[in-house]
Coordinates of C-alpha atoms in Angstrom, one line a residue:
M1 CA 143.1 36.9 136.6
D2 CA 140.9 34.4 135.0
Q3 CA 138.4 34.8 137.8
K4 CA 138.2 38.6 137.4
A5 CA 137.8 38.3 133.7
Q6 CA 135.0 35.9 134.1
A7 CA 133.2 38.0 136.7
R8 CA 133.0 41.1 134.4
P9 CA 130.1 40.9 131.9
P10 CA 131.0 41.4 128.2
T11 CA 131.0 45.0 127.0
E12 CA 127.9 44.7 124.7
H13 CA 125.8 43.5 127.6
R14 CA 126.8 46.3 129.9
F15 CA 125.6 49.1 127.5
G16 CA 122.5 47.4 126.0
G17 CA 120.0 49.5 128.0
Q18 CA 121.8 52.7 127.2
A19 CA 121.3 52.3 123.5
L20 CA 117.5 52.0 124.1
V21 CA 117.5 55.2 126.1
E22 CA 119.5 57.0 123.3
I23 CA 116.9 55.8 120.7
V24 CA 114.0 57.1 122.8
V25 CA 115.7 60.5 123.3
A26 CA 116.4 60.7 119.6
L27 CA 112.8 59.9 118.7
G28 CA 111.6 62.5 121.2
I29 CA 113.8 65.1 119.7
A30 CA 112.6 64.2 116.2
V31 CA 109.0 64.4 117.3
L32 CA 109.6 67.9 118.7
V33 CA 111.3 69.0 115.5
V34 CA 108.4 67.7 113.4
V35 CA 105.8 69.4 115.7
A36 CA 107.7 72.7 115.5
L37 CA 107.8 72.5 111.7
V38 CA 104.1 71.7 111.4
A39 CA 103.3 74.7 113.6
L40 CA 105.6 76.9 111.5
V41 CA 103.9 75.9 108.3
A42 CA 100.4 76.4 109.8
T43 CA 101.4 79.9 111.0
S44 CA 102.9 80.7 107.6
L45 CA 99.8 79.6 105.7
S46 CA 97.6 81.6 108.0
N47 CA 99.7 84.7 107.4
V48 CA 99.6 84.2 103.7
L49 CA 95.8 83.9 103.7
F50 CA 95.5 87.0 105.9
S51 CA 97.8 89.0 103.5
R52 CA 95.8 87.9 100.5
T53 CA 92.5 88.8 102.0
Q54 CA 93.8 92.2 103.1
G55 CA 95.1 92.9 99.6
Q56 CA 91.7 91.9 98.2
A57 CA 89.9 94.1 100.7
T58 CA 92.2 97.1 99.8
R59 CA 91.3 96.6 96.1
Y60 CA 87.6 96.5 96.9
A61 CA 87.9 99.7 99.0
K62 CA 89.7 101.5 96.1
E63 CA 87.1 100.2 93.7
A64 CA 84.3 101.8 95.9
Q65 CA 86.2 105.1 96.1
E66 CA 86.6 105.2 92.3
W67 CA 82.9 104.4 91.9
A68 CA 82.0 107.2 94.3
R69 CA 84.1 109.6 92.2
G70 CA 82.2 108.5 89.1
E71 CA 78.9 109.1 90.9
R72 CA 80.1 112.5 92.0
D73 CA 81.1 113.3 88.4
K74 CA 77.7 112.1 87.0
N75 CA 75.5 114.2 89.2
W76 CA 76.7 116.2 92.2
T77 CA 73.2 117.0 93.4
L78 CA 72.2 113.3 93.5
F79 CA 75.5 112.3 95.0
S80 CA 75.4 115.0 97.8
G81 CA 71.9 113.9 98.6
K82 CA 73.3 110.5 99.7
V83 CA 75.5 112.3 102.4
G84 CA 74.9 111.4 106.0
N85 CA 74.4 107.7 105.5
T86 CA 76.4 104.5 105.6
W87 CA 75.7 102.6 102.4
C88 CA 76.2 98.8 102.3
M89 CA 77.8 98.2 98.9
P90 CA 78.1 94.5 98.1
T91 CA 77.8 95.6 94.4
L92 CA 78.6 99.0 93.1
A93 CA 75.1 100.4 92.9
W94 CA 73.1 102.6 95.3
P95 CA 71.0 100.3 97.5
G96 CA 67.4 101.2 98.1
A97 CA 68.2 102.6 101.6
G98 CA 71.2 103.4 103.6
G99 CA 72.5 101.3 106.5
V100 CA 75.2 99.0 107.6
C101 CA 75.7 95.7 106.0
G102 CA 73.6 92.8 107.3
Q103 CA 74.8 89.3 107.9
S104 CA 74.5 88.1 104.3
A105 CA 75.6 91.3 102.5
F106 CA 78.9 89.9 101.3
I107 CA 80.7 91.1 98.1
P108 CA 79.9 88.3 95.7
N109 CA 82.1 85.2 96.0
T110 CA 84.0 86.6 99.1
A111 CA 83.7 86.8 102.8
L112 CA 84.1 90.6 102.7
R113 CA 81.5 93.3 103.4
R114 CA 81.9 96.8 101.9
E115 CA 80.4 100.1 103.2
L116 CA 80.6 103.6 101.8
I117 CA 80.3 106.2 104.5
L118 CA 79.5 109.7 103.2
T119 CA 79.9 112.7 105.5
S120 CA 79.4 116.3 104.6
I121 CA 82.4 118.6 105.1
S122 CA 80.8 121.6 103.5
A123 CA 78.2 122.4 100.7
T124 CA 80.8 121.5 98.1
E125 CA 82.9 118.8 99.9
V126 CA 82.1 115.3 101.0
D127 CA 84.3 112.8 102.9
A128 CA 83.9 109.4 101.4
A129 CA 85.2 106.6 103.5
A130 CA 85.3 103.1 101.9
R131 CA 85.3 100.4 104.6
V132 CA 85.8 96.7 103.8
Y133 CA 85.8 94.3 106.7
W134 CA 85.8 90.6 107.4
I135 CA 86.0 88.1 110.3
D136 CA 88.3 85.2 110.4
N137 CA 89.7 82.9 113.0
K138 CA 92.0 85.7 114.3
G139 CA 89.1 88.1 114.8
S140 CA 87.7 91.2 113.0
H141 CA 89.7 93.1 110.4
E142 CA 89.0 96.1 108.2
V143 CA 90.5 98.3 105.5
R144 CA 89.4 101.9 105.5
L145 CA 90.3 104.4 102.8
N146 CA 89.2 108.1 103.0
S147 CA 88.8 110.6 100.2
K148 CA 87.7 114.1 100.1
L149 CA 85.4 114.6 97.1
T150 CA 84.5 118.1 95.9
N151 CA 82.0 119.6 93.5
W152 CA 84.7 120.7 91.1
R153 CA 82.4 121.7 88.2

């Protein structure tokens, strides 16, 4: 029996390589978990930024609709004369001429462009569509709000 006992290697030498494999597998799993967490955080931050921009765009579209209502209330004749055009509205003032927004026509301090599209429904009704749009790494996005404005006076 003494010969058999001497022929077998000690236990710690038999499993030495297996411990190294276990460490490598554990590190691999840890790296995968970290990569997944980083991807999750990046996606979450991107979604938060999109939601914030969309909320801001909605506020700017509502602001344009309220401004159009005010313009209607001030002078229906002047307001209805603007019908049939798309008006680029980086600020809330009638631009010199109608037309879609150019490359640099951003609402100040934003990456958003705003247009007001006025379409005649009848002699006393106008459809006012406020459109706010932007481009980010996910593509083009827009918020569009429509109102029917009438000559109520």
